[in-house]
Amino acid sequence: MNNLKPDIRCLKQEELQDLLVAAGEKGFRAQQIFNWVQAKAVSNWNEMTNIGKSCQGFMAENYQLMIGNLLKRQISRDGTNKFLWELADKNRVESVLLRHDGDITRNRNTVCLSTQIGCPMGCVFCATGKLGLVRNMTAGEILGQVLDITRCMREEEPDFKVDNLVYMGMGEPLLNLPAVLKSIRILNHENGQRIGMRRITLSTCGLVPQIRELAEENLDIVLAVSLHAADNNLRNEIMPVNRQYPLEELLGACQYYQEKTGRRITFEYVLVKGFNDSQEQADKLARLISRVAANVNVIPLNKVEGEGFKTPGRINARRFLEHLRHLGINAVLREEKGSDIDAACGQLAARES
Ligand code: SAH
Ligand code: SF4
């Protein structure tokens, strides 16, 4: 029976208000409850001290407050935290908290969110891809990662706040678009976490119809596209999605997204030694993206168990980067975070040991 109660974390404030009013409760309770759930990240109905005992009872009777069960937290040498959660159905998922200390803007906490248990896209260099897809996560489970990390961190740092989000954890967010969109809107809500749209990045392996669909939403978020190779032959080898949506189509969708939203596109380019790190590939990349206003993140490949690919040395990565810049591309080398605890890009597999 319990499973049939709606998860309160999945509800927008307006939805909650409609449900409460329909049940004869006072509508303004929705704002209070939403704030307890989404801003204060409470884990229990009886922490909601201003809603009255009878409303607490009504909520407990009719809704669930599903929180992630923290199985393991690891802290990297560089301060990155990795959280392993067990969800209500015993599936496991990981999220990462990146800390940017010494940043005078104080916007220093970035959470990397998972959107699926596993992933069906099968990119050969990615640990999540090796799991296959188990299921999509619900909106409440997706945004719950922010809430559970917030509650956990506030025990140590009472003022802790998540400032930035990257939808770059386990899974392909555009295969779970309705839940992902809902999580974005709830996390952005002024009575909740208030995370600015411009501080949210969504990364996709390049699903063309869904990029166009996302464009129609006209959100102020950053779209990041995992390119990793600038010609179809190379990309086919490492990303099966490219056989379905080859580069010309993908770039067309990126252009469309840009026209609709006016936002620059971020292209991610994982550098693999001897595969896509030559000057010739940098030239191709520059040509490929020339029609789009873009930033390029160059990411030296992170190690994934049982994978033959090698990461290029720092000097080679720098050389590739400098060549791109020389061609007029706005490119940065993304520093590796949390690789000692397998928390870096592509290393999430939700294993316990
Ligand atoms: N499914 C989405 C988002 C999650 S993956 C996507 O593919 O974009 C987040 C990023 O990590 C992607 O750019 C992905 O290509 C990259 N990544 C995967 N495996 C990696 C690895 N071993 N080293 C570095 N980056 C990796
Ligand atoms: Fe899935 Fe992204 Fe990993 Fe590819 S890189 S398998 S799309 S999570």
Tab-separated table of C-alpha atoms and ligand atoms in Angstrom:
chain	number	residue	atom	x	y	z
A	1	MET	CA	0.000	0.000	0.000
A	2	ASN	CA	2.702	2.385	1.077
A	3	ASN	CA	4.104	2.541	-2.415
A	4	LEU	CA	0.927	4.017	-3.796
A	5	LYS	CA	1.214	7.227	-1.831
A	6	PRO	CA	2.651	10.030	-3.931
A	7	ASP	CA	6.195	11.145	-3.130
A	8	ILE	CA	5.942	14.725	-1.858
A	9	ARG	CA	9.324	15.549	-3.409
A	10	CYS	CA	7.879	14.961	-6.889
A	11	LEU	CA	5.317	17.744	-6.510
A	12	LYS	CA	5.487	21.335	-7.640
A	13	GLN	CA	4.113	23.850	-5.168
A	14	GLU	CA	1.050	24.475	-7.362
A	15	GLU	CA	0.333	20.761	-7.686
A	16	LEU	CA	0.552	20.344	-3.928
A	17	GLN	CA	-1.770	23.289	-3.402
A	18	ASP	CA	-4.394	21.828	-5.753
A	19	LEU	CA	-4.223	18.457	-3.991
A	20	LEU	CA	-4.498	20.003	-0.538
A	21	VAL	CA	-7.432	22.198	-1.479
A	22	ALA	CA	-9.213	19.283	-3.128
A	23	ALA	CA	-8.799	17.329	0.124
A	24	GLY	CA	-10.267	20.178	2.182
A	25	GLU	CA	-6.945	21.348	3.652
A	26	LYS	CA	-5.876	24.988	3.637
A	27	GLY	CA	-4.182	26.049	0.415
A	28	PHE	CA	-1.484	28.157	2.092
A	29	ARG	CA	-0.135	25.028	3.732
A	30	ALA	CA	1.312	24.150	0.321
A	31	GLN	CA	3.836	26.991	0.558
A	32	GLN	CA	4.847	25.979	4.050
A	33	ILE	CA	5.183	22.305	3.239
A	34	PHE	CA	6.986	22.937	-0.058
A	35	ASN	CA	9.461	25.116	1.826
A	36	TRP	CA	10.093	22.431	4.465
A	37	VAL	CA	10.573	19.767	1.813
A	38	GLN	CA	12.423	21.670	-0.893
A	39	ALA	CA	14.310	24.460	0.912
A	40	LYS	CA	14.932	23.066	4.387
A	41	ALA	CA	15.278	19.510	3.074
A	42	VAL	CA	13.659	17.924	6.131
A	43	SER	CA	13.428	14.149	6.338
A	44	ASN	CA	10.360	13.848	8.550
A	45	TRP	CA	6.826	15.222	8.719
A	46	ASN	CA	7.078	16.133	12.392
A	47	GLU	CA	9.932	18.537	11.653
A	48	MET	CA	7.315	20.748	9.948
A	49	THR	CA	6.596	22.675	13.124
A	50	ASN	CA	4.321	25.392	11.707
A	51	ILE	CA	1.702	23.294	9.921
A	52	GLY	CA	-0.166	21.954	12.938
A	53	LYS	CA	-0.523	18.392	14.176
A	54	SER	CA	-3.610	17.568	12.160
A	55	CYS	CA	-2.012	18.656	8.879
A	56	GLN	CA	1.130	16.699	9.786
A	57	GLY	CA	-1.089	13.670	10.319
A	58	PHE	CA	-2.922	14.240	7.045
A	59	MET	CA	0.360	14.462	5.145
A	60	ALA	CA	1.832	11.364	6.767
A	61	GLU	CA	-1.368	9.486	5.978
A	62	ASN	CA	-1.500	10.449	2.312
A	63	TYR	CA	2.038	11.132	1.113
A	64	GLN	CA	5.493	9.743	1.458
A	65	LEU	CA	8.664	11.696	2.022
A	66	MET	CA	11.101	9.453	0.197
A	67	ILE	CA	14.672	10.164	1.156
A	68	GLY	CA	17.771	8.510	-0.212
A	69	ASN	CA	19.408	6.119	2.205
A	70	LEU	CA	23.084	7.071	2.361
A	71	LEU	CA	25.103	3.867	2.052
A	72	LYS	CA	28.505	5.431	1.661
A	73	ARG	CA	30.200	8.806	1.458
A	74	GLN	CA	33.734	9.179	0.180
A	75	ILE	CA	35.839	12.318	0.289
A	76	SER	CA	38.576	12.851	-2.266
A	77	ARG	CA	41.964	14.468	-1.635
A	78	ASP	CA	40.705	17.492	-3.577
A	79	GLY	CA	37.559	17.845	-1.437
A	80	THR	CA	35.154	16.204	-3.881
A	81	ASN	CA	32.469	14.155	-2.119
A	82	LYS	CA	30.841	11.097	-3.629
A	83	PHE	CA	27.555	9.820	-2.220
A	84	LEU	CA	26.157	6.354	-2.808
A	85	TRP	CA	22.405	6.205	-2.236
A	86	GLU	CA	20.004	3.349	-1.922
A	87	LEU	CA	16.574	4.207	-3.287
A	88	ALA	CA	13.227	2.860	-2.052
A	89	ASP	CA	13.350	-0.137	-4.443
A	90	LYS	CA	16.947	-0.948	-3.345
A	91	ASN	CA	18.489	0.317	-6.564
A	92	ARG	CA	21.683	2.265	-6.082
A	93	VAL	CA	22.827	5.507	-7.562
A	94	GLU	CA	25.683	7.960	-7.060
A	95	SER	CA	25.931	11.742	-6.903
A	96	VAL	CA	28.971	13.966	-6.593
A	97	LEU	CA	29.549	17.241	-4.751
A	98	LEU	CA	32.339	19.376	-6.172
A	99	ARG	CA	33.728	22.132	-3.970
A	100	HIS	CA	35.433	25.189	-5.319
A	101	ASP	CA	37.253	26.543	-2.314
A	102	GLY	CA	38.646	30.019	-2.270
A	103	ASP	CA	36.170	31.188	-4.846
A	104	ILE	CA	35.387	34.762	-3.844
A	105	THR	CA	31.980	34.655	-5.490
A	106	ARG	CA	31.025	32.111	-2.800
A	107	ASN	CA	29.169	30.161	-5.444
A	108	ARG	CA	31.225	27.179	-4.748
A	109	ASN	CA	29.133	24.051	-4.394
A	110	THR	CA	28.292	22.116	-7.525
A	111	VAL	CA	26.264	18.923	-7.472
A	112	CYS	CA	26.551	16.397	-10.282
A	113	LEU	CA	23.197	14.649	-10.592
A	114	SER	CA	22.256	11.227	-11.857
A	115	THR	CA	19.080	10.841	-13.910
A	116	GLN	CA	18.917	7.108	-14.625
A	117	ILE	CA	19.939	3.914	-12.860
A	118	GLY	CA	22.571	2.841	-15.364
A	119	CYS	CA	22.413	4.039	-18.971
A	120	PRO	CA	21.451	2.354	-22.256
A	121	MET	CA	23.664	4.431	-24.564
A	122	GLY	CA	26.738	2.208	-24.376
A	123	CYS	CA	29.549	4.737	-24.837
A	124	VAL	CA	32.593	2.504	-24.649
A	125	PHE	CA	34.709	4.678	-22.328
A	126	CYS	CA	32.020	5.133	-19.630
A	127	ALA	CA	31.561	3.035	-16.484
A	128	THR	CA	27.833	3.859	-16.259
A	129	GLY	CA	27.320	2.679	-19.838
A	130	LYS	CA	28.597	-0.769	-18.901
A	131	LEU	CA	25.646	-1.215	-16.533
A	132	GLY	CA	22.975	-0.927	-19.211
A	133	LEU	CA	19.685	0.726	-18.267
A	134	VAL	CA	17.864	-0.436	-15.147
A	135	ARG	CA	15.248	2.328	-15.016
A	136	ASN	CA	14.613	6.047	-15.178
A	137	MET	CA	14.742	7.982	-11.919
A	138	THR	CA	11.678	9.951	-10.775
A	139	ALA	CA	11.766	13.751	-10.512
A	140	GLY	CA	11.748	13.351	-6.725
A	141	GLU	CA	14.736	11.002	-6.821
A	142	ILE	CA	16.649	13.306	-9.161
A	143	LEU	CA	16.159	16.496	-7.173
A	144	GLY	CA	16.295	14.481	-3.925
A	145	GLN	CA	20.041	14.108	-4.486
A	146	VAL	CA	20.381	17.858	-3.935
A	147	LEU	CA	18.122	17.759	-0.877
A	148	ASP	CA	19.833	14.767	0.717
A	149	ILE	CA	23.313	16.175	0.102
A	150	THR	CA	22.164	19.509	1.542
A	151	ARG	CA	20.784	17.887	4.679
A	152	CYS	CA	23.891	15.771	5.099
A	153	MET	CA	26.274	18.736	4.633
A	154	ARG	CA	24.306	21.049	6.933
A	155	GLU	CA	25.135	18.764	9.835
A	156	GLU	CA	28.735	19.917	9.340
A	157	GLU	CA	28.177	23.352	7.788
A	158	PRO	CA	24.846	24.902	8.853
A	159	ASP	CA	24.932	27.481	6.013
A	160	PHE	CA	25.645	24.945	3.302
A	161	LYS	CA	23.916	25.661	-0.008
A	162	VAL	CA	24.130	24.089	-3.444
A	163	ASP	CA	24.896	26.801	-6.006
A	164	ASN	CA	25.351	24.981	-9.304
A	165	LEU	CA	23.978	21.826	-10.877
A	166	VAL	CA	25.354	19.644	-13.610
A	167	TYR	CA	23.167	16.871	-15.009
A	168	MET	CA	26.251	14.792	-15.733
A	169	GLY	CA	26.025	11.859	-13.353
A	170	MET	CA	24.731	8.415	-14.194
A	171	GLY	CA	22.401	8.194	-17.148
A	172	GLU	CA	21.335	10.117	-20.241
A	173	PRO	CA	19.115	13.016	-19.058
A	174	LEU	CA	17.355	13.478	-22.392
A	175	LEU	CA	16.016	9.902	-22.217
A	176	ASN	CA	14.207	10.951	-19.040
A	177	LEU	CA	13.229	14.435	-20.130
A	178	PRO	CA	9.865	14.964	-18.343
A	179	ALA	CA	11.293	14.011	-14.935
A	180	VAL	CA	14.479	15.992	-15.595
A	181	LEU	CA	12.509	19.111	-16.599
A	182	LYS	CA	10.328	18.830	-13.540
A	183	SER	CA	13.362	18.484	-11.275
A	184	ILE	CA	14.915	21.583	-12.863
A	185	ARG	CA	11.782	23.649	-12.340
A	186	ILE	CA	11.379	22.549	-8.726
A	187	LEU	CA	15.072	23.129	-7.897
A	188	ASN	CA	14.822	26.572	-9.481
A	189	HIS	CA	11.678	27.537	-7.517
A	190	GLU	CA	12.022	30.626	-5.340
A	191	ASN	CA	10.451	28.887	-2.344
A	192	GLY	CA	12.803	25.905	-2.696
A	193	GLN	CA	16.514	25.619	-3.493
A	194	ARG	CA	16.465	28.736	-5.731
A	195	ILE	CA	19.171	27.431	-8.017
A	196	GLY	CA	19.445	29.856	-10.921
A	197	MET	CA	18.677	28.518	-14.402
A	198	ARG	CA	21.992	29.903	-15.602
A	199	ARG	CA	23.731	27.802	-12.995
A	200	ILE	CA	22.294	24.571	-14.380
A	201	THR	CA	24.016	22.516	-17.081
A	202	LEU	CA	22.477	19.525	-18.813
A	203	SER	CA	24.788	17.165	-20.659
A	204	THR	CA	23.677	14.847	-23.445
A	205	CYS	CA	25.402	12.313	-25.661
A	206	GLY	CA	23.536	13.869	-28.590
A	207	LEU	CA	19.915	12.749	-28.946
A	208	VAL	CA	18.744	14.946	-31.789
A	209	PRO	CA	14.917	14.912	-31.402
A	210	GLN	CA	15.179	15.518	-27.665
A	211	ILE	CA	17.609	18.428	-28.128
A	212	ARG	CA	14.990	20.014	-30.376
A	213	GLU	CA	12.301	19.263	-27.818
A	214	LEU	CA	14.381	20.859	-25.067
A	215	ALA	CA	14.887	23.915	-27.264
A	216	GLU	CA	11.117	24.459	-27.269
A	217	GLU	CA	11.172	24.780	-23.478
A	218	ASN	CA	13.358	27.840	-23.919
A	219	LEU	CA	15.032	27.471	-20.530
A	220	ASP	CA	18.025	29.557	-19.560
A	221	ILE	CA	20.110	26.468	-18.773
A	222	VAL	CA	23.389	25.519	-20.427
A	223	LEU	CA	23.260	22.651	-22.913
A	224	ALA	CA	26.430	20.576	-22.979
A	225	VAL	CA	26.894	18.122	-25.831
A	226	SER	CA	29.323	15.214	-25.532
A	227	LEU	CA	31.091	15.303	-28.881
A	228	HIS	CA	34.390	13.488	-28.238
A	229	ALA	CA	35.168	13.092	-31.927
A	230	ALA	CA	34.811	15.393	-34.897
A	231	ASP	CA	34.365	12.813	-37.608
A	232	ASN	CA	31.695	10.162	-37.917
A	233	ASN	CA	34.083	7.221	-38.282
A	234	LEU	CA	35.822	7.930	-35.006
A	235	ARG	CA	32.636	8.832	-33.186
A	236	ASN	CA	30.905	5.643	-34.360
A	237	GLU	CA	33.671	3.659	-32.708
A	238	ILE	CA	33.144	5.073	-29.236
A	239	MET	CA	29.526	6.314	-29.181
A	240	PRO	CA	26.824	4.042	-30.645
A	241	VAL	CA	24.399	6.997	-30.638
A	242	ASN	CA	26.341	8.432	-33.564
A	243	ARG	CA	25.052	5.726	-35.903
A	244	GLN	CA	21.538	6.948	-35.230
A	245	TYR	CA	22.302	10.658	-35.136
A	246	PRO	CA	25.500	11.440	-37.031
A	247	LEU	CA	27.427	14.655	-36.572
A	248	GLU	CA	25.682	16.706	-39.305
A	249	GLU	CA	22.296	16.073	-37.705
A	250	LEU	CA	23.644	16.702	-34.225
A	251	LEU	CA	25.186	20.023	-35.200
A	252	GLY	CA	21.932	20.975	-36.910
A	253	ALA	CA	20.072	20.368	-33.648
A	254	CYS	CA	22.674	22.393	-31.734
A	255	GLN	CA	22.222	25.291	-34.142
A	256	TYR	CA	18.470	25.059	-33.699
A	257	TYR	CA	18.861	25.044	-29.909
A	258	GLN	CA	21.003	28.138	-30.161
A	259	GLU	CA	18.554	29.977	-32.420
A	260	LYS	CA	15.685	29.180	-30.065
A	261	THR	CA	17.381	29.969	-26.762
A	262	GLY	CA	20.150	32.404	-27.671
A	263	ARG	CA	22.527	30.436	-25.457
A	264	ARG	CA	26.062	29.320	-26.262
A	265	ILE	CA	26.512	25.558	-26.505
A	266	THR	CA	29.177	23.751	-24.513
A	267	PHE	CA	30.888	20.911	-26.339
A	268	GLU	CA	32.632	18.276	-24.275
A	269	TYR	CA	35.591	16.555	-25.827
A	270	VAL	CA	37.126	13.662	-23.927
A	271	LEU	CA	40.713	13.307	-25.065
A	272	VAL	CA	41.854	9.765	-25.737
A	273	LYS	CA	45.529	9.169	-26.385
A	274	GLY	CA	46.344	8.353	-29.991
A	275	PHE	CA	42.658	8.347	-30.930
A	276	ASN	CA	41.290	11.864	-31.113
A	277	ASP	CA	44.118	14.021	-29.747
A	278	SER	CA	45.941	14.977	-32.963
A	279	GLN	CA	46.158	18.438	-34.483
A	280	GLU	CA	44.232	17.130	-37.446
A	281	GLN	CA	41.326	16.229	-35.145
A	282	ALA	CA	41.518	19.656	-33.509
A	283	ASP	CA	41.242	21.203	-36.980
A	284	LYS	CA	38.217	19.046	-37.764
A	285	LEU	CA	36.613	19.949	-34.460
A	286	ALA	CA	37.069	23.657	-35.083
A	287	ARG	CA	35.557	23.323	-38.552
A	288	LEU	CA	32.661	21.205	-37.331
A	289	ILE	CA	31.502	23.669	-34.689
A	290	SER	CA	32.256	26.824	-36.630
A	291	ARG	CA	28.557	27.599	-37.209
A	292	VAL	CA	27.726	27.510	-33.506
A	293	ALA	CA	28.679	29.955	-30.746
A	294	ALA	CA	30.399	27.494	-28.477
A	295	ASN	CA	32.649	26.775	-25.543
A	296	VAL	CA	34.707	23.608	-25.654
A	297	ASN	CA	35.637	21.639	-22.531
A	298	VAL	CA	38.599	19.397	-23.176
A	299	ILE	CA	38.560	16.523	-20.665
A	300	PRO	CA	41.484	14.094	-20.470
A	301	LEU	CA	39.951	10.609	-20.326
A	302	ASN	CA	39.412	9.292	-16.801
A	303	LYS	CA	40.338	5.715	-16.105
A	304	VAL	CA	37.574	3.158	-16.207
A	305	GLU	CA	38.219	-0.402	-15.135
A	306	GLY	CA	38.723	-2.932	-17.889
A	307	GLU	CA	39.009	-0.286	-20.592
A	308	GLY	CA	41.873	-0.244	-23.074
A	309	PHE	CA	41.810	3.477	-23.805
A	310	LYS	CA	44.594	5.663	-22.510
A	311	THR	CA	44.577	9.206	-21.292
A	312	PRO	CA	46.979	11.627	-22.973
A	313	GLY	CA	49.706	13.241	-20.872
A	314	ARG	CA	49.289	16.801	-19.631
A	315	ILE	CA	51.614	18.148	-22.280
A	316	ASN	CA	49.637	16.570	-25.117
A	317	ALA	CA	46.361	17.765	-23.656
A	318	ARG	CA	47.793	21.309	-23.402
A	319	ARG	CA	48.996	21.118	-26.985
A	320	PHE	CA	45.552	20.094	-28.230
A	321	LEU	CA	43.975	22.899	-26.200
A	322	GLU	CA	46.401	25.542	-27.436
A	323	HIS	CA	45.842	24.467	-31.012
A	324	LEU	CA	42.075	24.860	-30.606
A	325	ARG	CA	42.576	28.313	-29.120
A	326	HIS	CA	44.873	29.240	-31.936
A	327	LEU	CA	41.998	28.374	-34.276
A	328	GLY	CA	39.815	30.850	-32.421
A	329	ILE	CA	37.880	28.330	-30.338
A	330	ASN	CA	36.911	29.222	-26.806
A	331	ALA	CA	38.342	26.164	-25.064
A	332	VAL	CA	39.310	25.193	-21.534
A	333	LEU	CA	40.975	22.143	-20.055
A	334	ARG	CA	38.699	20.742	-17.404
A	335	GLU	CA	40.566	19.811	-14.288
A	336	GLU	CA	40.012	16.323	-13.089
A	337	LYS	CA	38.132	16.126	-9.801
A	338	GLY	CA	37.695	13.204	-7.468
A	339	SER	CA	39.352	10.543	-9.629
A	340	ASP	CA	40.996	8.934	-6.568
A	341	ILE	CA	37.496	7.927	-5.384
A	342	ASP	CA	36.124	7.166	-8.877
A	343	ALA	CA	33.965	10.294	-8.772
A	344	ALA	CA	35.219	11.878	-11.993
A	345	CYS	CA	33.273	12.029	-15.269
A	346	GLY	CA	32.411	8.590	-16.555
A	347	GLN	CA	33.498	6.727	-13.427
A	348	LEU	CA	30.144	6.387	-11.670
A	349	ALA	CA	28.987	2.806	-11.375
A	350	ALA	CA	27.290	2.741	-7.930
A	351	ARG	CA	29.402	-0.123	-6.684
A	352	GLU	CA	29.903	-0.372	-2.973
A	353	SER	CA	33.433	-1.694	-2.732
B	1	SAH	N1	24.840	10.918	-20.512
B	1	SAH	C1	25.252	12.272	-20.549
B	1	SAH	C2	25.640	12.836	-19.197
B	1	SAH	C3	26.387	11.934	-18.273
B	1	SAH	S1	28.037	11.542	-18.734
B	1	SAH	C4	26.395	12.438	-21.543
B	1	SAH	O1	26.914	11.446	-22.001
B	1	SAH	O2	26.693	13.581	-21.865
B	1	SAH	C5	28.887	13.067	-18.348
B	1	SAH	C6	30.135	13.312	-19.178
B	1	SAH	O3	31.186	12.404	-18.798
B	1	SAH	C7	29.920	13.122	-20.657
B	1	SAH	O4	30.531	14.157	-21.384
B	1	SAH	C8	30.646	11.825	-20.892
B	1	SAH	O5	31.004	11.639	-22.215
B	1	SAH	C9	31.817	11.964	-19.971
B	1	SAH	N2	32.552	10.744	-19.738
B	1	SAH	C10	32.093	9.476	-19.766
B	1	SAH	N3	33.090	8.607	-19.512
B	1	SAH	C11	34.203	9.337	-19.320
B	1	SAH	C12	35.563	9.011	-19.003
B	1	SAH	N4	35.964	7.759	-18.822
B	1	SAH	N5	36.446	10.039	-18.870
B	1	SAH	C13	36.045	11.322	-19.021
B	1	SAH	N6	34.779	11.672	-19.296
B	1	SAH	C14	33.874	10.703	-19.459
B	2	SF4	FE1	25.416	7.079	-20.910
B	2	SF4	FE2	26.638	9.458	-20.902
B	2	SF4	FE3	27.923	7.212	-20.112
B	2	SF4	FE4	27.328	7.573	-22.692
B	2	SF4	S1	28.723	8.830	-21.440
B	2	SF4	S2	27.039	5.678	-21.528
B	2	SF4	S3	25.365	8.591	-22.551
B	2	SF4	S4	26.185	8.160	-19.130
